[in-house]
Amino acid sequence: MVKIKIVFFHIVCIVILTVLTQVGGILWLIAVSIAFKLKQKKRYIFPIIYLLFNIVIIPPIASKFGRKQLPVFNADIKPKHIFYPLLFRNYVTKELYSVLEYSAKDLSKHNIQITYLDANFPFTNGFPLLPHRSHNDGKKIDISFMYLNAKGETTTKKPATSGYGAYVKPNNTTTNSCLKKGYWQYDFPKYLTLGTNKSLQFDNSNTRKIIATFLKHPKTEKVFIEPYLKQSMNLNHRKIRFHGCKAVRHDDHIHLQVI
């Protein structure tokens, strides 16, 4: 019975780590194997193996498959939270990387920093990056809006710890319409904030500059935001699309997709 419980525990760890990080399940097996041979506890071995692969081993291997790891401590392109790179969710195609580099350089003239959320896993087209419906081919990334602090000054802070779920407008026509049609997940990210800062206000001007910069690049295929934000920011570009009710609402972040 004890052995069955141990096997079940390892299976659960492998499944959870694979779903969250794509490669974490394999790293768990490697750590368990090494811990067994060295007769050390895996709680010491696993973090070492995990960080070693995350920082040193996976990035160059992923580049052979056409995906690049986004910077973590760059001044112009940074993750909203360290758990995005730690969970291997900061990989994109070389084309998307070039769009972000170009945009970051352009936006730095306005002292605007690109803050990214979920991008993609390092390997394999079609592998789901949950809870997203897409983000499975290296060509998509979520970018945070810009915000103003209580003094009305532009800040790099965001209203949600995770970057998701703190909506510009709590309720709007599109959201209510999707919910009435039975798409319960449309409003679900409000439960994924991991804490909020309600003192921040949406920065219409600088968020518009981010989207406009993305749209200038020929490799940009689509940008998803809520229709009412497209109207309020006066963005009438054919590449700005409505994502549909099957996705989740996009008045807490920008979805960028390249060709």
Short mmCIF file of N, CA and C in Angstrom, two decimals, residues 13-122:
data_model
loop_
_atom_site.label_atom_id
_atom_site.label_comp_id
_atom_site.label_asym_id
_atom_site.label_seq_id
_atom_site.Cartn_x
_atom_site.Cartn_y
_atom_site.Cartn_z
N CYS A 13 2.54 14.49 -9.24
CA CYS A 13 3.56 15.53 -9.41
C CYS A 13 3.95 15.70 -10.87
N ILE A 14 4.12 14.58 -11.56
CA ILE A 14 4.50 14.63 -12.98
C ILE A 14 3.41 15.29 -13.81
N VAL A 15 2.17 14.92 -13.56
CA VAL A 15 1.05 15.48 -14.32
C VAL A 15 0.93 16.99 -14.08
N ILE A 16 0.96 17.39 -12.81
CA ILE A 16 0.81 18.81 -12.48
C ILE A 16 1.95 19.63 -13.07
N LEU A 17 3.17 19.15 -12.92
CA LEU A 17 4.33 19.88 -13.43
C LEU A 17 4.33 19.95 -14.95
N THR A 18 3.86 18.89 -15.60
CA THR A 18 3.79 18.88 -17.05
C THR A 18 2.74 19.87 -17.56
N VAL A 19 1.61 19.91 -16.90
CA VAL A 19 0.54 20.85 -17.29
C VAL A 19 0.99 22.30 -17.10
N LEU A 20 1.66 22.57 -15.99
CA LEU A 20 2.05 23.94 -15.66
C LEU A 20 3.27 24.43 -16.43
N THR A 21 4.21 23.51 -16.73
CA THR A 21 5.50 23.95 -17.26
C THR A 21 5.96 23.23 -18.53
N GLN A 22 5.26 22.26 -18.97
CA GLN A 22 5.60 21.38 -20.10
C GLN A 22 6.74 20.41 -19.80
N VAL A 23 7.85 20.90 -19.27
CA VAL A 23 9.03 20.05 -19.07
C VAL A 23 9.24 19.64 -17.61
N GLY A 24 8.44 20.19 -16.71
CA GLY A 24 8.65 19.94 -15.28
C GLY A 24 8.50 18.49 -14.88
N GLY A 25 7.59 17.76 -15.55
CA GLY A 25 7.40 16.34 -15.23
C GLY A 25 8.65 15.53 -15.50
N ILE A 26 9.30 15.83 -16.62
CA ILE A 26 10.56 15.14 -16.96
C ILE A 26 11.64 15.50 -15.95
N LEU A 27 11.68 16.75 -15.54
CA LEU A 27 12.68 17.19 -14.57
C LEU A 27 12.46 16.52 -13.22
N TRP A 28 11.19 16.28 -12.89
CA TRP A 28 10.89 15.57 -11.64
C TRP A 28 11.45 14.15 -11.69
N LEU A 29 11.27 13.48 -12.81
CA LEU A 29 11.79 12.12 -12.97
C LEU A 29 13.31 12.10 -12.87
N ILE A 30 13.95 13.08 -13.50
CA ILE A 30 15.41 13.17 -13.45
C ILE A 30 15.86 13.39 -11.99
N ALA A 31 15.18 14.28 -11.29
CA ALA A 31 15.55 14.58 -9.90
C ALA A 31 15.35 13.36 -9.00
N VAL A 32 14.24 12.64 -9.20
CA VAL A 32 13.97 11.43 -8.39
C VAL A 32 15.04 10.39 -8.64
N SER A 33 15.43 10.23 -9.91
CA SER A 33 16.46 9.25 -10.27
C SER A 33 17.80 9.60 -9.63
N ILE A 34 18.19 10.86 -9.71
CA ILE A 34 19.45 11.30 -9.12
C ILE A 34 19.41 11.18 -7.59
N ALA A 35 18.28 11.57 -7.00
CA ALA A 35 18.14 11.48 -5.54
C ALA A 35 18.26 10.03 -5.07
N PHE A 36 17.69 9.11 -5.85
CA PHE A 36 17.74 7.69 -5.50
C PHE A 36 19.18 7.17 -5.54
N LYS A 37 19.91 7.58 -6.60
CA LYS A 37 21.29 7.10 -6.75
C LYS A 37 22.22 7.70 -5.70
N LEU A 38 21.99 8.97 -5.36
CA LEU A 38 22.84 9.64 -4.40
C LEU A 38 22.36 9.47 -2.96
N LYS A 39 21.18 8.85 -2.85
CA LYS A 39 20.56 8.64 -1.55
C LYS A 39 20.36 9.96 -0.81
N GLN A 40 19.91 10.95 -1.60
CA GLN A 40 19.58 12.27 -1.06
C GLN A 40 18.10 12.52 -1.20
N LYS A 41 17.56 13.43 -0.39
CA LYS A 41 16.14 13.75 -0.49
C LYS A 41 15.87 14.59 -1.72
N LYS A 42 14.81 14.25 -2.46
CA LYS A 42 14.52 14.93 -3.72
C LYS A 42 14.14 16.39 -3.54
N ARG A 43 13.72 16.76 -2.32
CA ARG A 43 13.37 18.17 -2.10
C ARG A 43 14.61 19.06 -2.19
N TYR A 44 15.80 18.46 -2.07
CA TYR A 44 17.04 19.22 -2.27
C TYR A 44 17.48 19.16 -3.74
N ILE A 45 17.31 18.00 -4.33
CA ILE A 45 17.79 17.79 -5.70
C ILE A 45 16.90 18.48 -6.73
N PHE A 46 15.58 18.39 -6.56
CA PHE A 46 14.66 18.92 -7.57
C PHE A 46 14.83 20.41 -7.84
N PRO A 47 14.89 21.29 -6.83
CA PRO A 47 15.08 22.72 -7.12
C PRO A 47 16.36 23.02 -7.88
N ILE A 48 17.42 22.27 -7.58
CA ILE A 48 18.70 22.47 -8.27
C ILE A 48 18.57 22.07 -9.73
N ILE A 49 18.00 20.89 -9.97
CA ILE A 49 17.80 20.41 -11.35
C ILE A 49 16.88 21.36 -12.11
N TYR A 50 15.81 21.77 -11.46
CA TYR A 50 14.82 22.64 -12.10
C TYR A 50 15.43 23.97 -12.55
N LEU A 51 16.16 24.62 -11.65
CA LEU A 51 16.77 25.91 -11.97
C LEU A 51 17.88 25.76 -13.00
N LEU A 52 18.64 24.69 -12.91
CA LEU A 52 19.70 24.43 -13.87
C LEU A 52 19.14 24.32 -15.29
N PHE A 53 18.07 23.56 -15.43
CA PHE A 53 17.45 23.41 -16.74
C PHE A 53 16.78 24.70 -17.18
N ASN A 54 16.14 25.38 -16.26
CA ASN A 54 15.41 26.61 -16.59
C ASN A 54 16.35 27.69 -17.11
N ILE A 55 17.49 27.84 -16.47
CA ILE A 55 18.40 28.95 -16.78
C ILE A 55 19.45 28.58 -17.82
N VAL A 56 19.97 27.36 -17.75
CA VAL A 56 21.14 27.01 -18.55
C VAL A 56 20.85 26.06 -19.71
N ILE A 57 20.09 25.01 -19.47
CA ILE A 57 19.98 23.92 -20.44
C ILE A 57 18.84 24.10 -21.45
N ILE A 58 17.64 24.43 -21.00
CA ILE A 58 16.49 24.51 -21.89
C ILE A 58 16.60 25.63 -22.94
N PRO A 59 17.03 26.86 -22.57
CA PRO A 59 17.07 27.93 -23.57
C PRO A 59 17.84 27.61 -24.86
N PRO A 60 19.07 27.09 -24.79
CA PRO A 60 19.76 26.78 -26.04
C PRO A 60 19.13 25.63 -26.82
N ILE A 61 18.53 24.67 -26.10
CA ILE A 61 17.85 23.57 -26.80
C ILE A 61 16.61 24.11 -27.52
N ALA A 62 15.85 24.97 -26.84
CA ALA A 62 14.64 25.55 -27.44
C ALA A 62 14.98 26.36 -28.68
N SER A 63 16.13 27.03 -28.69
CA SER A 63 16.51 27.84 -29.85
C SER A 63 16.71 26.98 -31.09
N LYS A 64 17.10 25.72 -30.89
CA LYS A 64 17.25 24.80 -32.02
C LYS A 64 15.90 24.46 -32.63
N PHE A 65 14.84 24.64 -31.86
CA PHE A 65 13.49 24.36 -32.32
C PHE A 65 12.75 25.65 -32.72
N GLY A 66 13.50 26.75 -32.82
CA GLY A 66 12.92 27.99 -33.30
C GLY A 66 12.26 28.85 -32.26
N ARG A 67 12.53 28.61 -30.98
CA ARG A 67 11.92 29.43 -29.93
C ARG A 67 12.99 30.08 -29.06
N LYS A 68 12.74 31.33 -28.70
CA LYS A 68 13.68 32.09 -27.89
C LYS A 68 13.06 32.43 -26.54
N GLN A 69 13.89 32.41 -25.54
CA GLN A 69 13.45 32.76 -24.20
C GLN A 69 13.44 34.28 -24.06
N LEU A 70 12.33 34.82 -23.59
CA LEU A 70 12.25 36.26 -23.37
C LEU A 70 13.10 36.67 -22.19
N PRO A 71 13.62 37.89 -22.21
CA PRO A 71 14.46 38.35 -21.09
C PRO A 71 13.68 38.44 -19.79
N VAL A 72 14.40 38.28 -18.70
CA VAL A 72 13.79 38.32 -17.37
C VAL A 72 14.14 39.61 -16.64
N PHE A 73 15.37 40.09 -16.81
CA PHE A 73 15.82 41.27 -16.07
C PHE A 73 16.18 42.42 -17.01
N ASN A 74 15.59 42.42 -18.19
CA ASN A 74 15.82 43.48 -19.16
C ASN A 74 15.06 44.74 -18.74
N ALA A 75 15.59 45.90 -19.05
CA ALA A 75 14.94 47.15 -18.65
C ALA A 75 13.70 47.45 -19.48
N ASP A 76 13.67 46.99 -20.73
CA ASP A 76 12.58 47.35 -21.65
C ASP A 76 11.55 46.25 -21.84
N ILE A 77 11.92 45.00 -21.61
CA ILE A 77 10.99 43.87 -21.73
C ILE A 77 11.14 43.02 -20.47
N LYS A 78 10.11 42.98 -19.64
CA LYS A 78 10.20 42.24 -18.39
C LYS A 78 8.91 41.47 -18.13
N PRO A 79 9.00 40.38 -17.38
CA PRO A 79 7.78 39.65 -17.01
C PRO A 79 7.04 40.39 -15.90
N LYS A 80 5.73 40.23 -15.86
CA LYS A 80 4.94 40.84 -14.78
C LYS A 80 5.35 40.23 -13.45
N HIS A 81 5.60 38.94 -13.46
CA HIS A 81 5.99 38.24 -12.24
C HIS A 81 7.01 37.17 -12.60
N ILE A 82 7.90 36.88 -11.67
CA ILE A 82 8.96 35.91 -11.91
C ILE A 82 8.43 34.52 -12.20
N PHE A 83 7.17 34.22 -11.78
CA PHE A 83 6.69 32.86 -12.01
C PHE A 83 6.44 32.56 -13.48
N TYR A 84 6.33 33.57 -14.35
CA TYR A 84 6.17 33.28 -15.78
C TYR A 84 7.44 32.65 -16.37
N PRO A 85 8.61 33.24 -16.17
CA PRO A 85 9.82 32.55 -16.63
C PRO A 85 10.13 31.28 -15.84
N LEU A 86 9.82 31.26 -14.55
CA LEU A 86 10.09 30.07 -13.75
C LEU A 86 9.26 28.88 -14.22
N LEU A 87 8.08 29.15 -14.77
CA LEU A 87 7.22 28.08 -15.27
C LEU A 87 7.42 27.81 -16.76
N PHE A 88 8.52 28.30 -17.31
CA PHE A 88 8.86 28.07 -18.72
C PHE A 88 7.80 28.63 -19.67
N ARG A 89 7.12 29.69 -19.28
CA ARG A 89 6.05 30.26 -20.09
C ARG A 89 6.49 31.52 -20.82
N ASN A 90 7.76 31.71 -21.00
CA ASN A 90 8.27 32.93 -21.63
C ASN A 90 9.09 32.63 -22.89
N TYR A 91 8.56 31.73 -23.72
CA TYR A 91 9.21 31.39 -24.98
C TYR A 91 8.36 31.83 -26.16
N VAL A 92 9.02 32.35 -27.19
CA VAL A 92 8.33 32.82 -28.39
C VAL A 92 9.16 32.46 -29.62
N THR A 93 8.53 32.56 -30.79
CA THR A 93 9.27 32.36 -32.04
C THR A 93 10.22 33.54 -32.26
N LYS A 94 11.15 33.34 -33.16
CA LYS A 94 12.10 34.41 -33.46
C LYS A 94 11.39 35.62 -34.05
N GLU A 95 10.31 35.36 -34.80
CA GLU A 95 9.53 36.46 -35.39
C GLU A 95 8.87 37.31 -34.32
N LEU A 96 8.25 36.65 -33.35
CA LEU A 96 7.60 37.39 -32.27
C LEU A 96 8.64 38.12 -31.42
N TYR A 97 9.76 37.49 -31.21
CA TYR A 97 10.85 38.12 -30.44
C TYR A 97 11.29 39.41 -31.13
N SER A 98 11.40 39.37 -32.46
CA SER A 98 11.84 40.56 -33.20
C SER A 98 10.80 41.68 -33.11
N VAL A 99 9.51 41.32 -33.11
CA VAL A 99 8.45 42.33 -32.96
C VAL A 99 8.56 43.00 -31.60
N LEU A 100 8.78 42.21 -30.56
CA LEU A 100 8.89 42.74 -29.21
C LEU A 100 10.14 43.61 -29.06
N GLU A 101 11.25 43.18 -29.64
CA GLU A 101 12.48 43.97 -29.59
C GLU A 101 12.29 45.33 -30.27
N TYR A 102 11.71 45.28 -31.47
CA TYR A 102 11.44 46.50 -32.23
C TYR A 102 10.53 47.44 -31.44
N SER A 103 9.46 46.88 -30.89
CA SER A 103 8.48 47.67 -30.16
C SER A 103 9.08 48.25 -28.88
N ALA A 104 9.88 47.44 -28.18
CA ALA A 104 10.50 47.91 -26.93
C ALA A 104 11.43 49.08 -27.19
N LYS A 105 12.18 48.98 -28.27
CA LYS A 105 13.10 50.08 -28.63
C LYS A 105 12.33 51.35 -28.94
N ASP A 106 11.24 51.21 -29.68
CA ASP A 106 10.42 52.36 -30.05
C ASP A 106 9.74 52.96 -28.82
N LEU A 107 9.22 52.11 -27.95
CA LEU A 107 8.48 52.57 -26.78
C LEU A 107 9.39 53.16 -25.70
N SER A 108 10.65 52.75 -25.70
CA SER A 108 11.59 53.28 -24.70
C SER A 108 11.78 54.78 -24.86
N LYS A 109 11.51 55.29 -26.06
CA LYS A 109 11.60 56.74 -26.30
C LYS A 109 10.54 57.49 -25.49
N HIS A 110 9.47 56.76 -25.15
CA HIS A 110 8.39 57.34 -24.37
C HIS A 110 8.42 56.86 -22.91
N ASN A 111 9.54 56.23 -22.54
CA ASN A 111 9.70 55.67 -21.17
C ASN A 111 8.61 54.65 -20.84
N ILE A 112 8.27 53.86 -21.85
CA ILE A 112 7.27 52.80 -21.66
C ILE A 112 7.96 51.45 -21.72
N GLN A 113 7.69 50.63 -20.74
CA GLN A 113 8.28 49.30 -20.66
C GLN A 113 7.24 48.24 -21.05
N ILE A 114 7.65 47.27 -21.84
CA ILE A 114 6.77 46.16 -22.19
C ILE A 114 6.80 45.14 -21.05
N THR A 115 5.64 44.87 -20.48
CA THR A 115 5.51 43.89 -19.40
C THR A 115 4.71 42.71 -19.93
N TYR A 116 5.35 41.55 -20.00
CA TYR A 116 4.67 40.39 -20.57
C TYR A 116 4.12 39.46 -19.49
N LEU A 117 3.09 38.73 -19.88
CA LEU A 117 2.46 37.72 -19.03
C LEU A 117 2.77 36.36 -19.64
N ASP A 118 1.75 35.55 -19.90
CA ASP A 118 1.97 34.25 -20.54
C ASP A 118 2.36 34.41 -22.00
N ALA A 119 3.38 33.66 -22.40
CA ALA A 119 3.77 33.60 -23.81
C ALA A 119 3.51 32.16 -24.28
N ASN A 120 4.58 31.36 -24.38
CA ASN A 120 4.44 29.97 -24.83
C ASN A 120 5.48 29.10 -24.14
N PHE A 121 5.30 27.78 -24.25
CA PHE A 121 6.29 26.84 -23.74
C PHE A 121 7.46 26.71 -24.73
N PRO A 122 8.57 26.12 -24.30
CA PRO A 122 9.75 26.06 -25.17
C PRO A 122 9.66 25.10 -26.35
#
